[in-house]
Coordinates of C-alpha atoms in Angstrom, one line a residue:
M221 CA 114.6 104.7 121.6
V222 CA 113.1 102.1 124.1
N223 CA 114.9 101.7 127.3
K224 CA 114.0 98.3 128.8
T225 CA 116.5 98.3 131.6
G226 CA 114.3 99.8 134.2
Y227 CA 111.6 97.3 134.0
L228 CA 114.0 94.4 133.7
Q229 CA 115.8 95.6 136.9
K230 CA 112.4 95.9 138.5
L231 CA 111.6 92.2 137.7
D232 CA 114.9 91.2 139.2
G233 CA 114.2 93.3 142.3
I234 CA 110.9 91.5 142.9
L235 CA 112.5 88.1 142.4
N236 CA 115.4 89.0 144.8
I237 CA 112.9 90.2 147.5
M238 CA 110.8 87.1 147.3
R239 CA 114.0 84.9 147.4
K240 CA 115.1 86.4 150.7
C241 CA 111.9 85.0 152.1
Q242 CA 112.2 81.7 150.3
L243 CA 109.0 82.5 148.3
E244 CA 110.5 83.3 144.9
D245 CA 108.4 80.2 143.3
A246 CA 105.3 82.2 144.0
V247 CA 106.2 84.8 141.2
S248 CA 109.0 83.1 139.2
N249 CA 106.8 81.9 136.4
E250 CA 105.0 85.1 135.9
I251 CA 108.3 87.1 135.9
E252 CA 109.9 84.8 133.5
K253 CA 107.1 85.2 131.0
L254 CA 107.3 89.0 131.4
R255 CA 111.0 89.1 131.0
D256 CA 110.7 87.1 127.8
A257 CA 108.0 89.4 126.5
I258 CA 110.1 92.6 127.4
D259 CA 113.1 91.1 125.7
E260 CA 111.2 90.4 122.5
Y261 CA 109.3 93.8 122.4
A262 CA 110.0 96.0 119.5
F263 CA 108.4 99.2 118.3
R264 CA 106.9 98.8 114.9
I265 CA 106.8 101.8 112.5
L266 CA 104.5 101.1 109.4
I267 CA 105.5 102.8 106.2
I268 CA 102.2 103.7 104.4
G269 CA 101.5 105.1 101.0
G270 CA 100.0 104.6 97.7
F271 CA 101.8 103.1 94.7
S272 CA 104.6 105.3 93.4
A273 CA 104.7 107.3 96.7
G274 CA 108.3 106.0 97.1
K275 CA 108.0 103.6 100.2
S276 CA 110.6 101.1 98.9
A277 CA 113.0 103.8 97.9
F278 CA 112.6 105.6 101.2
L279 CA 113.4 102.3 103.1
N280 CA 116.3 101.3 100.8
T281 CA 117.8 104.8 101.3
L282 CA 117.3 104.8 104.9
L283 CA 119.0 101.3 105.3
S284 CA 121.8 102.4 102.9
R285 CA 120.8 99.5 100.5
E286 CA 119.8 100.6 96.9
T287 CA 118.2 97.4 95.8
L288 CA 117.1 95.6 98.9
L289 CA 113.3 96.1 98.4
K290 CA 111.9 96.0 94.8
E291 CA 110.4 99.3 93.7
D292 CA 107.3 99.8 91.5
Q293 CA 105.9 96.4 92.3
A294 CA 102.5 95.4 90.9
P295 CA 99.6 95.8 93.5
E296 CA 98.9 92.0 93.6
T297 CA 102.5 91.1 94.5
T298 CA 102.9 93.3 97.6
I299 CA 103.2 91.7 101.0
A300 CA 103.9 93.3 104.5
T301 CA 107.7 93.2 105.2
E302 CA 109.4 93.7 108.5
L303 CA 113.0 95.0 108.5
V304 CA 115.2 94.0 111.4
H305 CA 118.8 94.2 112.2
D306 CA 121.0 91.0 111.9
E307 CA 124.7 90.5 111.1
A308 CA 123.7 87.5 108.9
E309 CA 121.4 88.4 106.1
F310 CA 118.3 86.3 105.1
I311 CA 114.5 86.3 104.9
E312 CA 112.0 84.6 107.0
A313 CA 108.6 84.0 105.3
V314 CA 105.7 83.5 107.8
N315 CA 102.7 81.6 106.9
A316 CA 99.1 81.7 108.1
K317 CA 100.0 79.2 110.9
G318 CA 102.9 81.3 112.1
E319 CA 105.5 78.8 110.7
K320 CA 108.7 80.4 109.3
T321 CA 110.7 79.4 106.3
R322 CA 114.1 80.8 105.5
F323 CA 115.1 82.3 102.0
L324 CA 118.1 84.1 100.7
I325 CA 117.6 87.8 100.3
K326 CA 117.8 87.6 96.5
E327 CA 114.8 85.3 96.6
G328 CA 112.5 88.1 98.2
D329 CA 111.0 89.1 94.9
S330 CA 109.6 85.6 94.2
L331 CA 107.6 85.3 97.5
S332 CA 103.9 85.8 97.1
P333 CA 101.2 87.0 99.5
K334 CA 99.2 84.0 98.4
D335 CA 101.8 81.9 100.2
W336 CA 102.9 84.0 103.0
R337 CA 101.3 86.2 105.6
Y338 CA 104.3 88.5 105.9
L339 CA 108.1 88.6 105.4
I340 CA 110.9 89.4 107.9
Y341 CA 114.1 90.8 106.3
H342 CA 117.1 90.3 108.5
V343 CA 119.4 93.1 107.2
N344 CA 122.9 94.3 108.3
S345 CA 122.1 98.0 108.4
P346 CA 123.8 100.8 110.3
F347 CA 120.3 102.5 110.9
L348 CA 118.7 99.3 112.4
K349 CA 121.9 98.4 114.3
T350 CA 121.6 101.8 116.2
H351 CA 117.8 101.3 116.7
P352 CA 117.6 97.7 117.8
N353 CA 114.0 98.0 119.3
V354 CA 112.6 99.5 116.2
I355 CA 111.0 97.3 113.4
L356 CA 110.3 99.2 110.1
V357 CA 107.5 97.6 108.2
D358 CA 106.9 98.2 104.4
M359 CA 103.2 97.9 104.1
P360 CA 101.2 97.0 100.9
G361 CA 100.3 100.1 99.0
L362 CA 97.0 101.8 99.8
D363 CA 96.0 101.0 96.3
S364 CA 96.9 97.3 96.7
N365 CA 94.7 94.2 96.6
I366 CA 92.3 94.7 99.3
S367 CA 92.7 91.2 101.0
N368 CA 96.4 91.9 101.2
H369 CA 95.8 95.3 102.8
N370 CA 93.2 93.7 105.2
M371 CA 95.6 91.1 106.3
A372 CA 98.4 93.6 106.9
I373 CA 96.3 96.1 108.9
A374 CA 94.7 93.3 111.0
Q375 CA 98.2 91.9 111.9
Y376 CA 99.5 95.3 113.3
I377 CA 96.4 96.9 115.0
S378 CA 97.2 95.3 118.3
K379 CA 101.0 95.9 118.1
G380 CA 101.0 99.6 119.1
S381 CA 102.5 100.8 115.9
A382 CA 103.1 104.3 114.5
Y383 CA 102.7 105.4 110.9
I384 CA 104.8 107.2 108.5
L385 CA 102.7 108.3 105.6
L386 CA 104.4 109.0 102.3
V387 CA 102.5 111.2 99.7
S388 CA 104.3 111.9 96.3
C389 CA 104.9 115.4 95.6
E390 CA 104.0 114.7 92.0
D391 CA 100.3 114.0 93.2
G392 CA 100.0 117.5 94.7
T393 CA 97.0 116.2 96.7
L394 CA 95.8 113.3 98.6
K395 CA 94.4 110.3 96.7
E396 CA 91.1 109.0 97.7
S397 CA 92.7 105.7 99.0
T398 CA 94.9 107.9 101.4
R399 CA 91.8 109.8 102.6
D400 CA 90.0 106.7 103.3
F401 CA 93.1 105.4 105.2
L402 CA 93.3 108.5 107.3
W403 CA 89.7 108.2 108.0
E404 CA 90.2 104.7 109.3
V405 CA 93.3 105.3 111.3
T406 CA 91.5 107.9 113.4
Q407 CA 89.6 104.8 114.9
Y408 CA 92.9 103.4 116.2
P409 CA 95.2 104.6 118.9
Q410 CA 98.1 105.3 116.6
S411 CA 100.5 108.3 115.8
I412 CA 101.3 109.4 112.4
T413 CA 103.9 111.7 110.6
C414 CA 103.7 112.5 106.8
F415 CA 106.6 113.0 104.4
V416 CA 105.9 114.5 101.0
S417 CA 108.3 112.4 98.9
K418 CA 110.1 113.0 95.7
S419 CA 110.4 116.7 96.5
D420 CA 113.4 116.9 94.2
L421 CA 111.0 116.8 91.2
K422 CA 109.7 120.2 91.9
V423 CA 111.2 123.7 92.9
D424 CA 111.2 124.7 96.5
R425 CA 108.2 127.1 96.2
E426 CA 106.1 124.3 94.6
T427 CA 107.2 121.7 97.1
A428 CA 106.3 124.1 100.0
E429 CA 102.7 124.7 98.5
V430 CA 102.2 121.0 98.1
A431 CA 103.3 120.3 101.7
E432 CA 100.8 123.0 102.8
T433 CA 98.0 121.6 100.8
I434 CA 98.8 118.0 102.1
R435 CA 98.9 119.3 105.7
S436 CA 95.5 121.0 105.3
E437 CA 94.0 117.9 103.7
I438 CA 95.3 115.6 106.3
A439 CA 93.9 117.9 109.1
V440 CA 90.4 117.5 107.5
A441 CA 90.5 113.8 106.9
Y442 CA 92.3 112.8 110.0
G443 CA 90.8 115.3 112.4
R444 CA 93.9 117.0 113.7
S445 CA 97.1 118.4 112.5
V446 CA 100.2 116.1 111.9
P447 CA 103.8 116.9 111.2
V448 CA 104.3 117.2 107.4
C449 CA 107.7 117.8 105.8
N450 CA 109.3 117.4 102.2
I451 CA 111.9 114.8 101.6
S452 CA 113.9 113.4 98.7
V453 CA 116.1 110.3 98.7
F454 CA 118.7 112.5 97.1
D455 CA 118.7 115.0 100.1
E456 CA 122.1 115.1 101.8
D457 CA 120.4 115.1 105.2
F458 CA 117.9 112.4 104.3
I459 CA 119.0 109.9 107.0
K460 CA 118.8 112.6 109.6
K461 CA 115.4 113.9 108.6
A462 CA 114.1 110.2 108.8
Q463 CA 115.8 109.5 112.0
D464 CA 114.5 112.7 113.7
V465 CA 111.0 111.7 112.8
I466 CA 111.3 108.2 114.0
E467 CA 112.8 109.2 117.3
A468 CA 110.1 111.7 117.9
F469 CA 107.6 109.0 118.3
D470 CA 107.0 108.4 122.1
A471 CA 108.0 104.7 122.0
Q472 CA 109.1 104.7 125.6
T473 CA 105.6 105.7 126.9
L474 CA 104.1 103.1 124.7
F475 CA 106.5 100.4 126.1
E476 CA 105.9 101.4 129.6
E477 CA 102.0 101.5 129.4
K478 CA 102.1 98.1 127.8
Y479 CA 103.8 96.4 130.7
R480 CA 103.0 98.5 133.8
T481 CA 99.8 96.7 134.8
A482 CA 101.4 93.4 134.3
I483 CA 104.4 94.2 136.6
N484 CA 102.1 95.7 139.3
A485 CA 99.9 92.3 139.2
V486 CA 103.2 90.4 139.9
I487 CA 104.0 92.8 142.8
S488 CA 100.5 92.1 144.3
T489 CA 100.9 88.3 143.9
G490 CA 104.1 88.5 145.7
Q491 CA 102.6 90.6 148.5
A492 CA 99.8 88.3 148.8
A493 CA 102.1 85.4 149.3
L494 CA 104.3 87.2 151.7
S495 CA 101.3 88.5 153.8
T496 CA 99.8 84.9 153.9
A497 CA 103.2 83.6 155.1
A498 CA 103.7 86.3 157.8
D499 CA 100.1 85.7 159.1
A500 CA 100.5 82.0 159.1
M501 CA 103.7 82.2 161.2
S502 CA 101.5 83.4 164.1
L503 CA 99.2 80.3 163.8
D504 CA 99.4 76.9 165.3
L505 CA 100.0 73.9 163.0
Q506 CA 96.4 72.7 163.0
T507 CA 95.3 76.1 161.8
I508 CA 97.8 76.4 159.2
N509 CA 96.7 73.0 157.8
Q510 CA 93.0 74.2 157.9
N511 CA 94.0 77.2 155.8
I512 CA 95.8 74.9 153.3
S513 CA 92.6 72.9 152.9
A514 CA 90.7 76.2 152.5
C515 CA 92.9 77.0 149.6
T516 CA 92.0 73.7 147.8
K517 CA 88.4 74.4 148.6
N518 CA 88.6 77.9 147.2
R519 CA 90.2 76.5 144.0
D520 CA 87.2 73.9 143.5
N521 CA 84.7 76.6 144.4
L522 CA 86.2 78.9 141.8
K523 CA 86.2 76.3 139.0
R524 CA 82.5 75.5 139.8
K525 CA 81.4 79.1 139.9
L526 CA 83.2 79.8 136.6
V527 CA 81.4 77.0 134.8
Q528 CA 78.0 78.3 136.2
E529 CA 78.6 81.9 135.2
K530 CA 80.0 80.9 131.8
A531 CA 76.8 79.4 130.8
E532 CA 74.9 82.5 131.6
L533 CA 77.6 84.7 130.1
G534 CA 77.1 82.7 126.8
R535 CA 73.4 83.3 126.8
K536 CA 74.1 87.0 127.3
Y537 CA 76.4 87.1 124.3
D538 CA 73.7 85.5 122.1
R539 CA 71.1 87.8 123.2
Q540 CA 72.9 91.1 123.6
V541 CA 76.7 91.3 122.7
I542 CA 76.6 89.7 119.2
P543 CA 73.4 91.6 118.1
A544 CA 74.9 94.8 119.5
V545 CA 78.0 94.3 117.4
L546 CA 76.1 93.6 114.3
E547 CA 73.9 96.7 114.9
D548 CA 77.1 98.9 115.3
I549 CA 78.3 97.5 111.9
E550 CA 75.1 98.2 110.2
N551 CA 74.8 101.7 111.7
A552 CA 78.4 102.5 110.6
L553 CA 77.7 101.4 107.1
L554 CA 74.5 103.4 107.1
G555 CA 76.2 106.5 108.5
Q556 CA 78.5 106.2 105.4
T557 CA 75.9 105.5 102.7
G558 CA 76.9 108.5 100.7
R559 CA 80.6 107.3 100.5
L560 CA 79.5 103.9 99.7
T561 CA 77.2 105.2 96.9
Q562 CA 79.9 107.3 95.5
A563 CA 82.5 104.4 95.5
L564 CA 80.0 102.1 93.8
T565 CA 79.7 104.5 90.9
V566 CA 83.6 104.3 90.5
S567 CA 84.5 100.7 90.4
G568 CA 84.2 97.3 92.3
E569 CA 87.7 97.9 93.8
A570 CA 86.6 101.5 95.1
F571 CA 83.4 100.0 96.6
N572 CA 85.3 97.1 98.2
A573 CA 87.9 99.6 99.7
C574 CA 85.3 101.8 101.1
V575 CA 83.5 99.0 102.8
N576 CA 86.5 97.6 104.3
S577 CA 87.9 101.0 105.5
I578 CA 84.5 101.4 107.4
L579 CA 84.4 97.9 108.7
R580 CA 87.8 97.4 110.2
P581 CA 87.8 99.9 112.9
I582 CA 84.1 99.2 113.8
L583 CA 84.8 95.4 114.1
V584 CA 87.8 96.2 116.5
N585 CA 86.3 98.8 118.6
S586 CA 82.7 97.6 118.8
A587 CA 83.5 94.0 119.7
Q588 CA 85.8 95.2 122.5
Q589 CA 83.5 97.8 124.0
H590 CA 80.6 95.3 124.2
I591 CA 82.7 92.5 125.6
V592 CA 84.4 94.5 128.3
S593 CA 80.9 95.7 129.3
S594 CA 79.5 92.1 129.6
F595 CA 82.8 90.9 131.2
D596 CA 82.7 93.5 134.0
E597 CA 79.2 92.2 134.9
Y598 CA 80.5 88.7 134.8
I599 CA 83.2 89.4 137.3
E600 CA 80.7 91.1 139.6
H601 CA 78.5 88.0 139.5
L602 CA 81.3 85.9 140.7
D603 CA 81.4 87.8 144.0
L604 CA 84.9 86.8 144.5
N605 CA 85.4 88.1 148.1
N606 CA 82.6 85.6 149.4
L607 CA 83.7 82.9 147.0
M608 CA 87.3 83.0 148.1
G609 CA 86.5 83.4 151.8
E610 CA 89.6 85.6 152.0
D611 CA 90.1 88.1 154.8
N612 CA 93.8 88.8 153.8
E613 CA 93.9 92.4 152.4
A614 CA 97.0 91.5 150.2
V615 CA 95.3 88.5 148.8
R616 CA 92.2 90.6 148.0
Q617 CA 94.5 93.2 146.3
S618 CA 96.4 90.4 144.3
I619 CA 92.9 89.2 143.0
A620 CA 91.9 92.7 142.1
D621 CA 95.1 93.4 140.2
G622 CA 94.6 90.0 138.5
L623 CA 91.2 91.0 137.2
E624 CA 92.6 94.4 136.3
L625 CA 95.2 92.7 134.1
V626 CA 92.5 90.9 132.1
R627 CA 90.4 94.0 131.9
S628 CA 93.1 96.5 130.9
Y629 CA 93.4 96.1 127.2
A630 CA 89.7 96.1 126.6
H631 CA 89.2 99.2 128.8
T632 CA 91.8 101.0 126.9
V633 CA 90.3 100.2 123.6
Q634 CA 86.9 101.3 124.9
E635 CA 88.5 104.8 125.9
N636 CA 90.2 105.0 122.6
A637 CA 87.0 104.5 120.7
R638 CA 85.2 107.1 122.8
K639 CA 87.9 109.6 122.1
A640 CA 88.2 108.7 118.4
G641 CA 84.6 109.9 118.2
L642 CA 85.6 113.3 119.3
R643 CA 87.4 114.5 116.3
Q644 CA 86.7 118.1 116.2
G645 CA 89.5 119.9 117.9
R646 CA 90.5 116.9 119.9
G647 CA 93.9 115.2 119.8
R648 CA 94.3 111.6 120.9
S649 CA 96.8 110.9 123.4
Y650 CA 99.6 108.5 122.2
E651 CA 99.8 107.2 125.8
L652 CA 96.4 105.5 125.3
I653 CA 98.1 102.6 123.5
T654 CA 98.2 100.3 126.5
G655 CA 97.2 96.8 127.5
A656 CA 98.8 93.9 129.4
I657 CA 97.1 91.5 126.9
A658 CA 95.8 91.9 123.5
I659 CA 93.5 88.9 123.4
A660 CA 90.5 90.8 122.0
T661 CA 92.3 92.2 118.9
D662 CA 94.0 88.8 118.2
F663 CA 90.5 87.4 117.7
V664 CA 89.0 90.2 115.9
S665 CA 91.8 90.2 113.3
P666 CA 90.6 87.0 111.5
I667 CA 87.2 88.9 111.1
I668 CA 89.0 91.6 109.4
E669 CA 90.8 89.3 107.1
L670 CA 87.5 87.5 106.3
A671 CA 85.5 90.6 105.7
I672 CA 86.6 90.7 102.0
V673 CA 85.6 87.1 101.3
F674 CA 82.0 87.8 100.7
L675 CA 82.4 91.4 99.1
P676 CA 82.7 90.0 95.5
L677 CA 79.2 88.5 96.0
I678 CA 77.9 91.6 97.6
F679 CA 79.3 93.7 94.7
E680 CA 77.4 91.6 92.2
V681 CA 74.3 92.6 93.9
A682 CA 75.3 96.2 94.1
A683 CA 76.6 96.2 90.4
G684 CA 73.2 94.9 89.2
I685 CA 71.5 97.7 91.0
N686 CA 73.8 100.2 89.5
Q687 CA 73.1 99.0 86.1
K688 CA 69.4 99.3 86.4
S689 CA 69.1 102.4 88.5
Q690 CA 69.4 106.1 88.1
Y691 CA 71.9 107.7 90.3
E692 CA 69.2 109.3 92.5
D693 CA 67.8 105.8 93.3
L694 CA 71.2 104.3 93.9
E695 CA 71.7 105.6 97.4
Q696 CA 68.5 104.3 98.7
K697 CA 69.1 100.8 97.3
V698 CA 72.5 100.7 98.8
R699 CA 70.9 101.5 102.2
N700 CA 68.1 99.1 101.8
V701 CA 69.7 96.2 99.9
V702 CA 73.4 96.2 99.9
I703 CA 74.2 97.1 103.5
P704 CA 71.8 94.4 104.9
E705 CA 73.4 91.8 102.5
I706 CA 76.8 92.9 103.9
V707 CA 75.7 92.4 107.5
S708 CA 74.1 89.2 106.8
K709 CA 77.1 87.6 105.1
L710 CA 79.4 88.6 108.0
Q711 CA 77.2 87.5 110.9
P712 CA 78.6 83.9 111.1
Q713 CA 82.2 85.0 111.2
I714 CA 81.5 87.7 113.6
T715 CA 79.6 85.3 116.0
A716 CA 82.4 82.8 115.8
A717 CA 85.1 85.3 116.5
I718 CA 83.3 87.1 119.3
Q719 CA 82.9 83.6 121.1
E720 CA 86.5 82.9 120.7
M721 CA 87.3 86.3 122.3
R722 CA 85.0 85.5 125.3
D723 CA 86.5 82.1 125.8
A724 CA 90.0 83.4 125.7
M725 CA 89.4 86.2 128.4
L726 CA 87.7 83.7 130.6
E727 CA 90.8 81.3 130.4
E728 CA 93.0 84.4 131.3
L729 CA 90.8 85.3 134.2
Q730 CA 90.8 81.8 135.6
A731 CA 94.6 81.6 135.2
N732 CA 95.2 84.7 137.1
L733 CA 92.8 83.7 139.9
E734 CA 94.5 80.3 140.1
E735 CA 97.9 81.9 140.3
T736 CA 96.9 83.9 143.3
I737 CA 95.5 80.8 145.0
N738 CA 98.7 78.9 144.3
A739 CA 100.8 81.6 145.7
Q740 CA 98.8 81.7 148.9
E741 CA 99.0 77.9 149.2
M742 CA 102.8 77.9 148.7
A743 CA 103.2 80.5 151.4
L744 CA 101.1 78.4 153.9
Q745 CA 103.1 75.4 153.0
Q746 CA 106.4 77.2 153.7
A747 CA 105.0 78.6 157.1
L748 CA 104.0 75.0 158.1
E749 CA 107.5 73.8 157.4
K750 CA 109.0 76.6 159.4
R751 CA 106.6 76.1 162.2
Q752 CA 107.5 72.3 162.3
Q753 CA 111.2 73.2 162.5
A754 CA 110.6 75.5 165.3
T755 CA 113.6 77.7 164.2
D756 CA 115.2 80.1 166.6
D757 CA 114.8 83.0 164.2
F758 CA 111.0 82.6 163.6
N759 CA 110.2 86.2 164.6
A760 CA 112.9 87.5 162.4
M761 CA 111.5 85.6 159.4
Q762 CA 108.0 87.1 160.1
D763 CA 109.5 90.5 160.4
E764 CA 111.3 89.9 157.0
C765 CA 108.2 89.0 155.3
R766 CA 106.5 92.1 156.6
Q767 CA 109.4 94.3 155.4
A768 CA 109.6 92.6 152.1
I769 CA 105.9 93.6 151.4
K770 CA 106.9 97.3 151.9
R771 CA 109.9 96.9 149.6
L772 CA 107.6 95.4 146.9
E773 CA 105.2 98.2 147.3
S774 CA 108.0 100.7 146.6
L775 CA 108.4 99.2 143.2
R776 CA 104.8 99.6 142.2
E777 CA 104.0 102.5 139.6

């Protein structure tokens, strides 16, 4: 389903080209990190549905294990569960710090979301064995405890997942919790397919009618048509049906988009080192030494300039970015006042679910849109060409690609958010799930999980209003009292998380720029050594560097 061979061979090719010129150290660390990331990459498919939709039965049947996952769990006990292939069977429970503890499979039912962030079931399953790069995820039910659902959604937003939505044929229509989920998922760059489960409980004519109803309702809630088909765990072709849907997801495109920018950045770093080495071989020893000193000076200038601009960036965040995100949150809630009011008349859980389904995508997309805008301005203020004093075109290209590596994820999310707003008649391309780094979403995720913390207090305010007000007055009070209270309570957490996002992206920028300088300095040192040795094949080595630059360019996508 995901072919990694091409990109792994490309990394080997880059390293071999650099090794022939004795400059492999300029890219070896970056290549090693990328190779590890590619080796560990897996395409996650999230199995979503309300309680009694048959999620656990679906997975048990697909994995040929009747009792692997407990069916009909209580809402408060559900926890996100990843299913991966392993000859040895066991469970890894992962806590909030990312620490893992091993348990026996039979102990799985006793593990609680109060203690563990998610579970990883290592299962010896024929299906998983033939799909080694696929991780199936049994998600908490859409009707589950909201903090559990928030935690699970936050964890997987940045991982480029696809969804399989299960809707019970017995329901005959979409539940409100499923409609809320579909509205929310339009805000993320994901792909989705729907199974109408338990189709054996109705005759063919009725199941066909239910499927058509579900297809129409999804199109309204999701903004576009998605594949919908009937399925039952008793179907003779059950595994083939499920396998066909899973293999239809464009996992290869997702994989390639995720790592293309990073590989191109490594190519540019290598070309910068080769170009610097080739140019230096035409210089005398004194000039080479002067250029080495210039590298050290550039590094010092860079650090000083980054500190200066970081202070200004911090002031801009306080004055513009954070207020803009809070304004987006308030506007999103105000735009859904009707939904919030209706939910408030139903129950506290319904109100909480509605608020969270509105907040999650706004927190992700708004924060990243405003941050990428401010970050672009920050990079422009650095004036890197003058700062680095670099007239080597390959080095300039390496710097530019390093910046693109940092920008790429946020730019993609910004585009996704724009397209998500054009829901009428517009499909969103699955290829838009890209990004060499996912720093921004990693830091937004804690906000999503924390969003629920204050909602019980907010609901007390809302419930008091509901008790004292006629329905016609309730919407106005939701708008004027409840929504401002939500924004006020979230402000400290949002501020802290956005500041962390800013600092993380700055660290990534500095690391990329220093990597370029280090590669340049390494090339100069090698040129110095060769000049001192006065080897007979000096011109041949210079020509080899020039040819290596062209060979690296042929690997670029």
